[in-house]
Coordinates of C-alpha atoms in Angstrom, one line a residue:
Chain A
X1 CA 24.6 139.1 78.4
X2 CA 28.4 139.9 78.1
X3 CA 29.1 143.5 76.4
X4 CA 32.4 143.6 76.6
X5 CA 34.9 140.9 75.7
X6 CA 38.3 140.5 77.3
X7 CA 41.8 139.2 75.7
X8 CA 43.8 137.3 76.7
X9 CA 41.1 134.8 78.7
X10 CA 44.3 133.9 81.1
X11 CA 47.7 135.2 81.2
X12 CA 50.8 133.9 83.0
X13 CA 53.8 136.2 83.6
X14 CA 56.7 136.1 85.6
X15 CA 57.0 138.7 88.5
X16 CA 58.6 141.9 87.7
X17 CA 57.1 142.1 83.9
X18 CA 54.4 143.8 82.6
X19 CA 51.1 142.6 82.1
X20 CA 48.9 144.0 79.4
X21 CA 44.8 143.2 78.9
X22 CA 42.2 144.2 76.2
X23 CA 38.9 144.9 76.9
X24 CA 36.1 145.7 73.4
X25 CA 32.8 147.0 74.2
X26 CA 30.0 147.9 71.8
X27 CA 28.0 150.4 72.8
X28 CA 28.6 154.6 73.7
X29 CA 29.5 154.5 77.3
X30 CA 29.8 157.1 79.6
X31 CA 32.5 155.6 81.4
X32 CA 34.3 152.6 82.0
X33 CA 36.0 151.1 85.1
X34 CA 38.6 147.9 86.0
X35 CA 37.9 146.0 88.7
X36 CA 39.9 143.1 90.3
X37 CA 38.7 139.6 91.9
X38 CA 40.5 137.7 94.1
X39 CA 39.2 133.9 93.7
X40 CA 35.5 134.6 93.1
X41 CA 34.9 137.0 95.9
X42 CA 34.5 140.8 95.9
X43 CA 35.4 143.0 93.0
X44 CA 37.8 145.5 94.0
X45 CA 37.2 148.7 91.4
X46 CA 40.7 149.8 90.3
X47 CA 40.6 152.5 88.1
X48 CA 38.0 154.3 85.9
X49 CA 38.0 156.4 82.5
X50 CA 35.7 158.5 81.2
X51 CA 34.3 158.5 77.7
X52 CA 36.4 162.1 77.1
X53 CA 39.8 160.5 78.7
X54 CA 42.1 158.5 76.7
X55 CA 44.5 157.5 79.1
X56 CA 44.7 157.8 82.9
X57 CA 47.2 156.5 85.4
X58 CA 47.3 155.2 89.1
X59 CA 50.1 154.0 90.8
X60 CA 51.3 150.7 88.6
X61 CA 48.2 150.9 86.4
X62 CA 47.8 152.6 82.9
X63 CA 44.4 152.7 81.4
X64 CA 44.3 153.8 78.0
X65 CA 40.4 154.2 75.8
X66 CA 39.8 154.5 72.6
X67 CA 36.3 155.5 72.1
X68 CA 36.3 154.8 68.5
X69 CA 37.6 151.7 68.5
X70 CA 35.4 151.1 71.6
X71 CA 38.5 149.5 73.3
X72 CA 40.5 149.7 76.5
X73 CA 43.8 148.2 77.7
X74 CA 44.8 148.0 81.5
X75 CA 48.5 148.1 81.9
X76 CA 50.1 146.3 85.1
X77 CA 53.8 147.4 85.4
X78 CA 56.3 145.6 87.4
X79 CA 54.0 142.4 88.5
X80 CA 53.9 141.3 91.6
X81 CA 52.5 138.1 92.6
X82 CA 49.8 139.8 94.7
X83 CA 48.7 141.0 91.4
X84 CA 47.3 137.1 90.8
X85 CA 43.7 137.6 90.4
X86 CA 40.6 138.2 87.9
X87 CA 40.8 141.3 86.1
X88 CA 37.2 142.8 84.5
X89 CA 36.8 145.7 82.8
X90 CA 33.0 147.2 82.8
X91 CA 30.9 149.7 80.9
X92 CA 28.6 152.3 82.3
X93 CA 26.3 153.2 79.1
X94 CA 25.8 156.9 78.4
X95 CA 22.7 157.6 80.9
X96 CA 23.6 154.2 82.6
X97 CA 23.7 155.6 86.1
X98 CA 26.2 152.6 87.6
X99 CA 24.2 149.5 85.2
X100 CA 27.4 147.9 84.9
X101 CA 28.1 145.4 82.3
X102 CA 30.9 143.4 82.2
X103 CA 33.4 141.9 80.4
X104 CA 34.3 137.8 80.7
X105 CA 37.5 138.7 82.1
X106 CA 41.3 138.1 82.4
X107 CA 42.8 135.5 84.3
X108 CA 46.6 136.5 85.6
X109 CA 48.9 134.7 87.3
X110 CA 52.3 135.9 88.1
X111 CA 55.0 133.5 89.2
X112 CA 57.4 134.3 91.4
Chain B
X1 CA 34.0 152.2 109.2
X2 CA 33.0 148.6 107.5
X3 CA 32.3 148.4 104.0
X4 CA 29.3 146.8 101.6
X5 CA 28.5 143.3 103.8
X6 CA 26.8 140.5 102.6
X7 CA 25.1 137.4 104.3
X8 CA 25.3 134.2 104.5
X9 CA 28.3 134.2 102.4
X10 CA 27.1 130.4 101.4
X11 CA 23.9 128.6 101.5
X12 CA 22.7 125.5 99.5
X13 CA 18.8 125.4 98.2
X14 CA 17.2 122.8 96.5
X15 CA 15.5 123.4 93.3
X16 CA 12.0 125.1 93.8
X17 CA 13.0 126.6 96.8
X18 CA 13.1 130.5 97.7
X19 CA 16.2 132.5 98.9
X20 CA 16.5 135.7 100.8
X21 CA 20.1 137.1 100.6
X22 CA 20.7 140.2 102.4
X23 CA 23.4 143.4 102.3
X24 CA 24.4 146.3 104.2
X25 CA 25.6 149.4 102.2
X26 CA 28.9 151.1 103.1
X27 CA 28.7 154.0 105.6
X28 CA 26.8 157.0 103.9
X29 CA 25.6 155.4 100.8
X30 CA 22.4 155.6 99.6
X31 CA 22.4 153.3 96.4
X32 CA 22.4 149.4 96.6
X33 CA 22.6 147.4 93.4
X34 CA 22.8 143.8 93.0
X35 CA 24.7 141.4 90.6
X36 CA 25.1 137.5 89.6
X37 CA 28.0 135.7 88.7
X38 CA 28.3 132.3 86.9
X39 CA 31.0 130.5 87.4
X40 CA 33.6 131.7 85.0
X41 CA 31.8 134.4 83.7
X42 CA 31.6 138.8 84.5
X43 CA 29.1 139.8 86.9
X44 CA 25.6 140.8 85.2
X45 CA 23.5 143.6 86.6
X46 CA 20.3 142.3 88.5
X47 CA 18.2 145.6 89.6
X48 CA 19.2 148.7 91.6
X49 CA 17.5 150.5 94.7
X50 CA 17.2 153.9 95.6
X51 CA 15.0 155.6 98.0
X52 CA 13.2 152.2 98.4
X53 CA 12.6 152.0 94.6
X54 CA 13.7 149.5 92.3
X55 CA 15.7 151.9 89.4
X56 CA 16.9 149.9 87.0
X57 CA 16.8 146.3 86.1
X58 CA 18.8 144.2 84.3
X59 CA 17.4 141.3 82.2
X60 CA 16.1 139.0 84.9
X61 CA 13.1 137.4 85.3
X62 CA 10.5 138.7 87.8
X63 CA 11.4 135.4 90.0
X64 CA 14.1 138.1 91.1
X65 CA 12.9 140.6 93.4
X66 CA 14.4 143.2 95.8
X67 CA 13.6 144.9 98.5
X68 CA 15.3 148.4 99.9
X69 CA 14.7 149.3 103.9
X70 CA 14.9 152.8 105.5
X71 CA 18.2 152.5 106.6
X72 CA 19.4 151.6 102.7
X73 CA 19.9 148.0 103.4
X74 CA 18.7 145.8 100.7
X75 CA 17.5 142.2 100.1
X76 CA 17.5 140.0 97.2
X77 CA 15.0 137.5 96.5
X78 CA 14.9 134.5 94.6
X79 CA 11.8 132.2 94.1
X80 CA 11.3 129.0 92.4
X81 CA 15.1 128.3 92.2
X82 CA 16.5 126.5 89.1
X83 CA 19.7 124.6 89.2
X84 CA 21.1 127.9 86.5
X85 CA 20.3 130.4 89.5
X86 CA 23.8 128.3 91.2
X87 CA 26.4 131.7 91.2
X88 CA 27.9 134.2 93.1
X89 CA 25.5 137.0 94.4
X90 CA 27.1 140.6 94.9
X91 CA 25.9 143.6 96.0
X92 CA 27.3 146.6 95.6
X93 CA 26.9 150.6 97.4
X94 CA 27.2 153.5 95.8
X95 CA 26.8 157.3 97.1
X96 CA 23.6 158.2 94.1
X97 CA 23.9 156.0 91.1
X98 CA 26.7 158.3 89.6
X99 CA 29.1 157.5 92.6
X100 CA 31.7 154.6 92.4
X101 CA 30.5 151.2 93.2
X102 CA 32.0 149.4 96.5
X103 CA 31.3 145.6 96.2
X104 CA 30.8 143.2 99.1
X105 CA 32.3 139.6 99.4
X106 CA 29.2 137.9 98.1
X107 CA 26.8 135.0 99.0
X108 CA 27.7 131.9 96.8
X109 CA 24.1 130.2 96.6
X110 CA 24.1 126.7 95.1
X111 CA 21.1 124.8 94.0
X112 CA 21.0 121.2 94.1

């Protein structure tokens, strides 16, 4: 089953704006990780925050976590339509050792 | 140096019948782990091999069964296939089970 729930489902933006996505969780983690997916093929992990971060940053990406809400947002600044994909965020449970579970995922588009 | 690869990348069974899909860890990792993906939905956590062993498992019923060789590579096995058993299969590599995951491309498997 699911842990984590992601909001919005789908999300269309025009290129150049930012692009925000939710991601609730409910149980401790030890860390948690985005990953993108291009049209059902490979994940692509993007970023990941650990349970004692609350916000981390790489390149056009913010993460932020908020352990007591058990929530996350991934940040995409400045769009791109390369940035059109499947966006997942997934939970590594304290003492997991890399059992991902997943959330249902964003859908992005980003029109030119 | 190639990454996690996966094969076939499709293949179409018929309901009853038994599946072998097979995967090839990135260079210098030690730690194969498998997924499935519905259509539409996160990947969910299968099992994961080290040192030959199965580690964890996910909640999957024993029709699922892997297989780790000397040189890391790892098959998945699927008997008895039911039409729900139709996803997206991915494995992923990892250096331990701490290290981060590096997903392969997948073998889409659909059951008729």
């Amino acid at each position: 089953s699911q842990q984590g729930e992601e909001d919005p489902q789908a999300l269309s933006i025009q290129e150049g704006e930012n692009a925000t996505m939710n991601c609730s969780y409910k149980t401790s983690i030890n860390n948690l990780q985005w990953y993108r997916q291009n049209s059902g093929r490979g994940l692509v992990h993007l970023i990941l925050i650990r349970s004692n971060e609350r916000e981390k940053h790489s390149g056009r990406l913010r993460v932020t976590l908020d352990t007591s809400k058990k929530s996350s947002s991934l940040l995409i600044t400045a769009s791109r339509a390369a940035d059109t994909a499947s966006y997942f965020c997934a939970t590594d449970a304290a003492g997991g050792g890399n059992k991902l579970t997943f959330g249902t995922g964003t859908q992005l588009k980003v029109e030119l | 140096d190639a990454g996690v690869t996966q094969s076939p990348t499709h293949l179409i069974k018929t309901r009853g019948q038994q599946v072998t899909l097979r995967c090839s860890p990135k260079s210098g990792h030690d730690t194969v782990s498998w997924y499935q993906q519905a259509l539409g939905q996160g990947p969910q956590f299968i099992f994961q091999y080290y040192e030959e062993e199965e580690r964890q498992r996910g909640n999957f019923p024993d029709r699922f069964s892997g297989h780790q060789f000397p040189n890391y590579s790892s098959e998945l096995n699927v008997n008895a296939l039911l039409l729900g058993d139709s996803a997206l299969y991915l494995c992923a590599s990892s250096f331990s089970a701490a290290g981060e995951l590096f997903f392969g491309e997948g073998s889409r498997l659909t059951v008729l």
